[in-house]
XYZ file of C-alpha atoms in Angstrom:
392
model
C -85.681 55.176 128.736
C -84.531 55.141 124.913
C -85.453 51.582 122.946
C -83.111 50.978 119.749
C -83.042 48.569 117.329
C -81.043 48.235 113.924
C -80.785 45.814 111.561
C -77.728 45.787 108.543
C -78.057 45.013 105.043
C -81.824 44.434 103.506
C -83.329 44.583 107.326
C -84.943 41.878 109.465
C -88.158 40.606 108.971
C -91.000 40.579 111.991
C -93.799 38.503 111.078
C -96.864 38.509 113.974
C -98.575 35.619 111.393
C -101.592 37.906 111.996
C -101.504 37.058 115.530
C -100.049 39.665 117.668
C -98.596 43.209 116.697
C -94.368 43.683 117.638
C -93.603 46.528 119.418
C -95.736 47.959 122.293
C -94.241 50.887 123.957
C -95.380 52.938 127.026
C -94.314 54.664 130.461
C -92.783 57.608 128.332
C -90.014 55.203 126.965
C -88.604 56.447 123.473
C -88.462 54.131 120.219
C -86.256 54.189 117.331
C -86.104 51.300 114.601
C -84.023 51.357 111.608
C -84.538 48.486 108.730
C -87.038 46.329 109.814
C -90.091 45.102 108.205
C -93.440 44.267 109.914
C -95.327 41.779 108.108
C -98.764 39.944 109.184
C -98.843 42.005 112.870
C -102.062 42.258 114.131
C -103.970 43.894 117.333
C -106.698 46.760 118.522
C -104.256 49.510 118.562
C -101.633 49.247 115.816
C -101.104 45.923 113.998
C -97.298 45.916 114.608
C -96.376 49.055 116.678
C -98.469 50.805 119.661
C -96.839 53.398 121.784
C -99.300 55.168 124.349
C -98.032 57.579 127.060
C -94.542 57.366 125.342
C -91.763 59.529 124.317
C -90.441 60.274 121.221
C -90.865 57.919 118.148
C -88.511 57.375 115.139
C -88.198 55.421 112.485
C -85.828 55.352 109.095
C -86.470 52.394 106.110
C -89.397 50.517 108.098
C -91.891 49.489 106.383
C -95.465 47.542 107.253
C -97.441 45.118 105.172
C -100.644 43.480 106.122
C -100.791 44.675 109.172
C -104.170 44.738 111.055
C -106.091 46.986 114.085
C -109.392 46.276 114.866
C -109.539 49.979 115.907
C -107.291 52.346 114.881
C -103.467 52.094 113.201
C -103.141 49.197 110.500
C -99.588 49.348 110.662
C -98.666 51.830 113.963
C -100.859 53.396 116.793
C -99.481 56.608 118.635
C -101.573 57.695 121.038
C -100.937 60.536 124.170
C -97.290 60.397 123.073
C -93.942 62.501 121.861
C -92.897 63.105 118.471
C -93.155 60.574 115.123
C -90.078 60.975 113.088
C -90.374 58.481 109.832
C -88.476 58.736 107.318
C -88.110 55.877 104.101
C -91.383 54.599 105.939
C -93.840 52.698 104.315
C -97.800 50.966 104.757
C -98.772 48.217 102.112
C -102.201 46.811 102.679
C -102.910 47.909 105.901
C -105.920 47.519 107.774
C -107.969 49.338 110.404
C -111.035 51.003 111.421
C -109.521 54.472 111.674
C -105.982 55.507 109.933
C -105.231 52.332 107.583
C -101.899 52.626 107.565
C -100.927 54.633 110.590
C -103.046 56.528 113.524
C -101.790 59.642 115.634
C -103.555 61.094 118.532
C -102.514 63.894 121.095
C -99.216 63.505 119.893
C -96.354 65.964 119.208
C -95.066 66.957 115.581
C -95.594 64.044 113.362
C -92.915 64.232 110.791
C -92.880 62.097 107.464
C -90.311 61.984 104.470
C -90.384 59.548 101.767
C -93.444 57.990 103.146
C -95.544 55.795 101.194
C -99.213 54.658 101.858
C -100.443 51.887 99.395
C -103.461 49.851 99.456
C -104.317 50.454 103.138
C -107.768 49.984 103.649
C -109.835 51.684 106.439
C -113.199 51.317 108.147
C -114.082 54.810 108.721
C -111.589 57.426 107.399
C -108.096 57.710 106.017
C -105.129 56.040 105.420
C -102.886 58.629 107.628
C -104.770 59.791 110.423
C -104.142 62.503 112.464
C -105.767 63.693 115.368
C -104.705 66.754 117.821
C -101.416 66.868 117.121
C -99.064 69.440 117.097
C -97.463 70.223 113.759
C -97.077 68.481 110.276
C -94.578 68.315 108.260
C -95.580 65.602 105.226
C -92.741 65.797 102.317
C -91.870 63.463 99.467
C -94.754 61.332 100.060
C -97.054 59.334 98.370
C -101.027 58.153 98.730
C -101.682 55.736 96.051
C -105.202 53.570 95.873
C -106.063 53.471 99.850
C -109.746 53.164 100.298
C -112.135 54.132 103.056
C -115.817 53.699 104.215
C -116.003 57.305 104.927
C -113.763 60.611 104.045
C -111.116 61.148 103.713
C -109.266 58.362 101.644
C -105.761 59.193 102.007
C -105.396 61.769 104.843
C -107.145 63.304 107.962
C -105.324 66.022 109.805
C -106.316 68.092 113.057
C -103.983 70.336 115.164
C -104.386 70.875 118.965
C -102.592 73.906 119.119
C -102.921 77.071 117.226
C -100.082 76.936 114.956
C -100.249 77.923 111.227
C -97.036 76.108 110.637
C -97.592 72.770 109.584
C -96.983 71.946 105.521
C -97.535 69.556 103.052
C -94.621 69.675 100.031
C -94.178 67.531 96.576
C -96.760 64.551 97.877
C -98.616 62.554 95.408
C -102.218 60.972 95.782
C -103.416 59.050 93.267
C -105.981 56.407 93.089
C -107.208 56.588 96.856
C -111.422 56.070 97.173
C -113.787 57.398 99.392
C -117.168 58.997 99.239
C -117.028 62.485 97.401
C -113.718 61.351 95.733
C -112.358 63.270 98.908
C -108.745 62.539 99.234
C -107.941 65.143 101.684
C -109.644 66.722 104.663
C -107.533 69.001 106.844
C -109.402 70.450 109.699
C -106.849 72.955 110.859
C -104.447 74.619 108.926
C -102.273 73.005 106.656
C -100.264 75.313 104.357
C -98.971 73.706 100.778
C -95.697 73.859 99.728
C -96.763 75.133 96.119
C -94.424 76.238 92.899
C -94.638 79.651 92.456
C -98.104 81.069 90.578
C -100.225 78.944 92.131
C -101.416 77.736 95.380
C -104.126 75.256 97.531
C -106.461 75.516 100.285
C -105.019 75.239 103.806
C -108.022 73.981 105.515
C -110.896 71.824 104.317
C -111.618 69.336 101.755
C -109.309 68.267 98.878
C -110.637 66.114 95.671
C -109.644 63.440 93.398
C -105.623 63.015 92.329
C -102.862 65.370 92.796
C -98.779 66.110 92.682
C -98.405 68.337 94.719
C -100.524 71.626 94.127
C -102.929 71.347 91.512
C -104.633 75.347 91.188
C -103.014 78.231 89.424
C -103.527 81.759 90.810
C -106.359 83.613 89.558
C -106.670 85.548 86.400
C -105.433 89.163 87.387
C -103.785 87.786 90.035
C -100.207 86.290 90.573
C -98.104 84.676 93.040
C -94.439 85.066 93.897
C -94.418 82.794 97.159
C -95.039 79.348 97.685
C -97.920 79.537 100.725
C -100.767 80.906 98.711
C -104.014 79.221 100.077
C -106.704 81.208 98.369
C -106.775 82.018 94.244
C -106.112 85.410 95.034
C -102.175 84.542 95.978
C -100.099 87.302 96.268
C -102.578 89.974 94.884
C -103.441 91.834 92.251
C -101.990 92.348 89.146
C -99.905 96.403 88.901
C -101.280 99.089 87.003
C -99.418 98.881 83.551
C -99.188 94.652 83.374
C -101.348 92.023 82.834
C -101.403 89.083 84.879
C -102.432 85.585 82.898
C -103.854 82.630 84.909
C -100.682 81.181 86.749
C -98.767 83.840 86.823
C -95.302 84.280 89.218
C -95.189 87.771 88.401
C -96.937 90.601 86.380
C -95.960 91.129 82.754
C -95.530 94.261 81.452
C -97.983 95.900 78.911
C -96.144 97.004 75.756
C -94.707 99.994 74.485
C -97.531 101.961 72.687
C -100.025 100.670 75.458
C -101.028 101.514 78.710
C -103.007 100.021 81.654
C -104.346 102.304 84.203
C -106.133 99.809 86.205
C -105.189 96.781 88.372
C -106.437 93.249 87.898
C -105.699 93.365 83.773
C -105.453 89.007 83.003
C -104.172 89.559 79.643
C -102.161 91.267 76.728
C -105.315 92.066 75.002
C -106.604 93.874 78.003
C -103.890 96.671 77.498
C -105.074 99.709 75.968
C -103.764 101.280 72.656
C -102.472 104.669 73.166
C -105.255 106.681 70.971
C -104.055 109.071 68.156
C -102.182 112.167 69.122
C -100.367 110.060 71.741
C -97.384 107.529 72.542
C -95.829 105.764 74.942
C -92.184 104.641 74.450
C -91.819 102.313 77.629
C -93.594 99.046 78.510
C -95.365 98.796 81.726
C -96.869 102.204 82.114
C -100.045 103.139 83.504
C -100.408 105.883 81.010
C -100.070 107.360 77.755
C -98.376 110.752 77.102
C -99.444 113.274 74.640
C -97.241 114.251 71.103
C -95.076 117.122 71.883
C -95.315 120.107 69.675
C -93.854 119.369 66.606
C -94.501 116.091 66.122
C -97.794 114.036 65.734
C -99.619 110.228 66.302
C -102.127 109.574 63.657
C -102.108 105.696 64.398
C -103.353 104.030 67.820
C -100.866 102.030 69.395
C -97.744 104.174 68.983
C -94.158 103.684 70.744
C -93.178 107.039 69.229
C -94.805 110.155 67.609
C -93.548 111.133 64.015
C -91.920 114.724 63.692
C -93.484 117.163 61.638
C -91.765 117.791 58.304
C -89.591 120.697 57.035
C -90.940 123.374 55.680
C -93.405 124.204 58.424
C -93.928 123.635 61.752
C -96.269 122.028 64.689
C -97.659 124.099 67.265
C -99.878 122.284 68.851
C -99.481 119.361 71.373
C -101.028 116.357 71.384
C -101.765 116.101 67.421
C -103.273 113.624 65.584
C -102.835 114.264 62.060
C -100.148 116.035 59.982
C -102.605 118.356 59.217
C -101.810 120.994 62.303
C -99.013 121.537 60.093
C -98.562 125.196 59.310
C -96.375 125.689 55.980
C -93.791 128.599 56.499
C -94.872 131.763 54.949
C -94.005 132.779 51.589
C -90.237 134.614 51.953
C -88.774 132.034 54.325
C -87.485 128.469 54.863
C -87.709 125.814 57.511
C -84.747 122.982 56.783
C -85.181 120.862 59.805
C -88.648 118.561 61.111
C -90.286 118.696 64.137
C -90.524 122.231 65.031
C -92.838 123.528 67.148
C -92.782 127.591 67.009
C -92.795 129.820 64.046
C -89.667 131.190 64.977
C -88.147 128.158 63.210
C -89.044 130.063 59.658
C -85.762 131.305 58.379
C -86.396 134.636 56.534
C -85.197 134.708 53.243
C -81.721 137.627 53.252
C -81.493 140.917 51.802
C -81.804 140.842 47.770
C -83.618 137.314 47.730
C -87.144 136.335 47.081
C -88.833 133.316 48.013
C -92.887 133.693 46.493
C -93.438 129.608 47.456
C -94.554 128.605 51.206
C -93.598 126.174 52.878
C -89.764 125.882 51.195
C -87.746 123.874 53.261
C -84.128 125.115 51.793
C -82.389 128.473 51.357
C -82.254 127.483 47.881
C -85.596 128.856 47.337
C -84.626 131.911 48.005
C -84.004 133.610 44.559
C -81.860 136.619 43.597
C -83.540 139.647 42.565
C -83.425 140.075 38.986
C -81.956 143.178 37.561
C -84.300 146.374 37.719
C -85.847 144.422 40.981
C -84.586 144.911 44.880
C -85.408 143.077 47.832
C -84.333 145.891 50.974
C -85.230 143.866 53.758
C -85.206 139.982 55.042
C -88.305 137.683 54.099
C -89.700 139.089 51.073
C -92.035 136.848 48.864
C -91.377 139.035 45.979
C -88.411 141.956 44.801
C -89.640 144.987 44.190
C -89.188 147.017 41.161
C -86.920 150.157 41.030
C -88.344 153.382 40.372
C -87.563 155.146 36.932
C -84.162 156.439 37.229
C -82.489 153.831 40.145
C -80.822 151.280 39.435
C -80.619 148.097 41.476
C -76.875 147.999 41.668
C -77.154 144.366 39.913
């Protein structure tokens, strides 16, 4: 059997003048209202709505207002029944001994969207209680100043079966009193619907006020999915980046830095590339050495500086421009950063070049007459014996 009622425009109005509750549903008979509002009800087991061995429940812009249980369910008891859809519900100043506003037990799924909880008042714990059901799925929702004798304040949730499946997304609590300042208290698993880089515990206690989720992922850490329950999120930062409180993903460590470890939390934790190395690309894990013919006499460098003319580099991994080697007296070295002596241009045939380390052919001087230079790379001509001539 399937119960419906609707009401058009701004809804109808049941008031049980504190008297009797509205709606009591068994024998596995479904309910779904749309538009009413319960004022005043009143009973044991829900103060307008109790449904015990029934089917499915639903509900769409229904609200409750001072509605009373001496038990359990201020506004709505659902006890040994199917599942509670509500959505647009809400539970002003609603009273009961367990779950001020509405009570749950051995139920299916228990759905809620748009829900609001305000000023509902209850004996012993929370102002949505849940006990043994199936799945949650609380979204769009708020918990603002509900107050009970013992914790939770706002909600109390326990699943039956072992499901891992059940989430909480963009709810506010604010306001709600209890012992502890506990707002929350999820005995099974719960999993938050977080933004990314930063997550919430899925089972146990929750304190004071909150929108949604209220802790970022660990330093060294970061989180690229929304169903992080523990600080650690999705894991450690990479080798090469640096991971600040909060973070979605790892950042990269500059160029001229490296980071061989995992875990790094900030910029400043990136090491400096030491003297006689470089590194050109951000995010590495290491630093590489200077090539030959070039050198890195600063820490921190995206690039190592090539030797200059006149000379050469031959040995990696320099620090200083002092492993420069001039060119020998008699030859010439025009370009930078080489790396082998071959690079020393010999001065040609009838030149002279006495200065090392020349970096142009320019140096290179004709012989003057009465002087010879026979081969390549002489610092000096020689002078003709008595009787030759230099052909000059």
């Amino acid at each position: 059997m399937h119960l419906s009622v609707r009401s058009s425009g701004e809804g109808a109005t049941l008031d049980g003048k504190k008297s009797s509750n509205m709606f009591d549903i068994s024998g596995g008979c479904s309910l779904y209202l749309e538009a009413l509002h319960f004022v005043d009800g009143r009973g044991a087991y829900g103060g307008a709505v109790f449904a015990y061995g029934a089917g499915d429940i639903a509900m769409k812009d229904v609200s409750f207002t001072g509605c009373e249980a001496s038990e359990s369910g201020g506004g709505m008891n659902v006890y040994r029944s199917g599942d509670v859809t509500l959505e647009g519900a809400s539970f002003s100043e609603c009273t009961a001994e367990w779950g001020g506003g509405m009570y749950v037990d051995n139920s299916g799924d228990v759905a809620l969207e748009s829900a609001r909880f305000v000023e509902c008042t209850s004996g012993t714990q929370a102002a949505l209680y849940l006990n043994g059901i199936e799945r949650l799925a609380l979204t769009n929702s708020q918990f603002v100043d509900n107050i009970a004798s013992q914790t939770p304040a706002a909600l109390f949730f326990t699943s039956r079966i072992a499901a891992t499946d059940s989430i909480l997304r963009n709810t506010t609590f604010f306001g709600n009193s209890a012992p502890g300042n506990i707002t929350i208290l999820a005995a099974s698993p719960l999993t938050w619907d977080c933004p990314l880089g930063s997550w919430m515990p899925n089972v146990g206690q929750i304190i004071g006020d909150l929108s949604g989720c209220n802790r970022l992922c660990a330093e060294g850490q970061y989180g690229d999915a929304s169903d992080h329950f523990t600080s650690d999120c999705s894991g450690p930062c990479w080798s090469g980046h640096f991971c600040p409180k909060g973070s979605i993903l790892p950042q990269k460590c500059p160029a001229g830095t490296h980071m061989p470890n995992e875990r790094a939390a900030n910029i400043s934790d990136c090491f400096l590339c030491a003297p006689g190395q470089y590194q050109p690309e951000s995010g590495q894990e290491e630093c590489l050495p200077c090539a030959a013919g070039s050198f890195s006499p600063d820490v921190g460098s995206a690039a190592c500086e090539a030797c200059p003319k006149g000379g050469v580099c031959e040995d990696a991994g320099a620090a200083s421009r002092l492993v420069w080697q001039p060119c020998p007296a008699g030859s010439f070295n025009p370009n930078r950063g080489s790396s082998s002596s071959a690079a020393c241009e010999l001065c040609p045939i009838g030149t002279a070049s006495a200065a090392p380390g020349a970096e142009s052919s320019e140096t290179c001087e004709p012989c003057e007459p009465g002087y010879f230079a026979a081969t390549h790379g002489l610092s000096k001509c020689e002078r003709c014996e008595p009787g030759t001539t230099s052909g000059v």
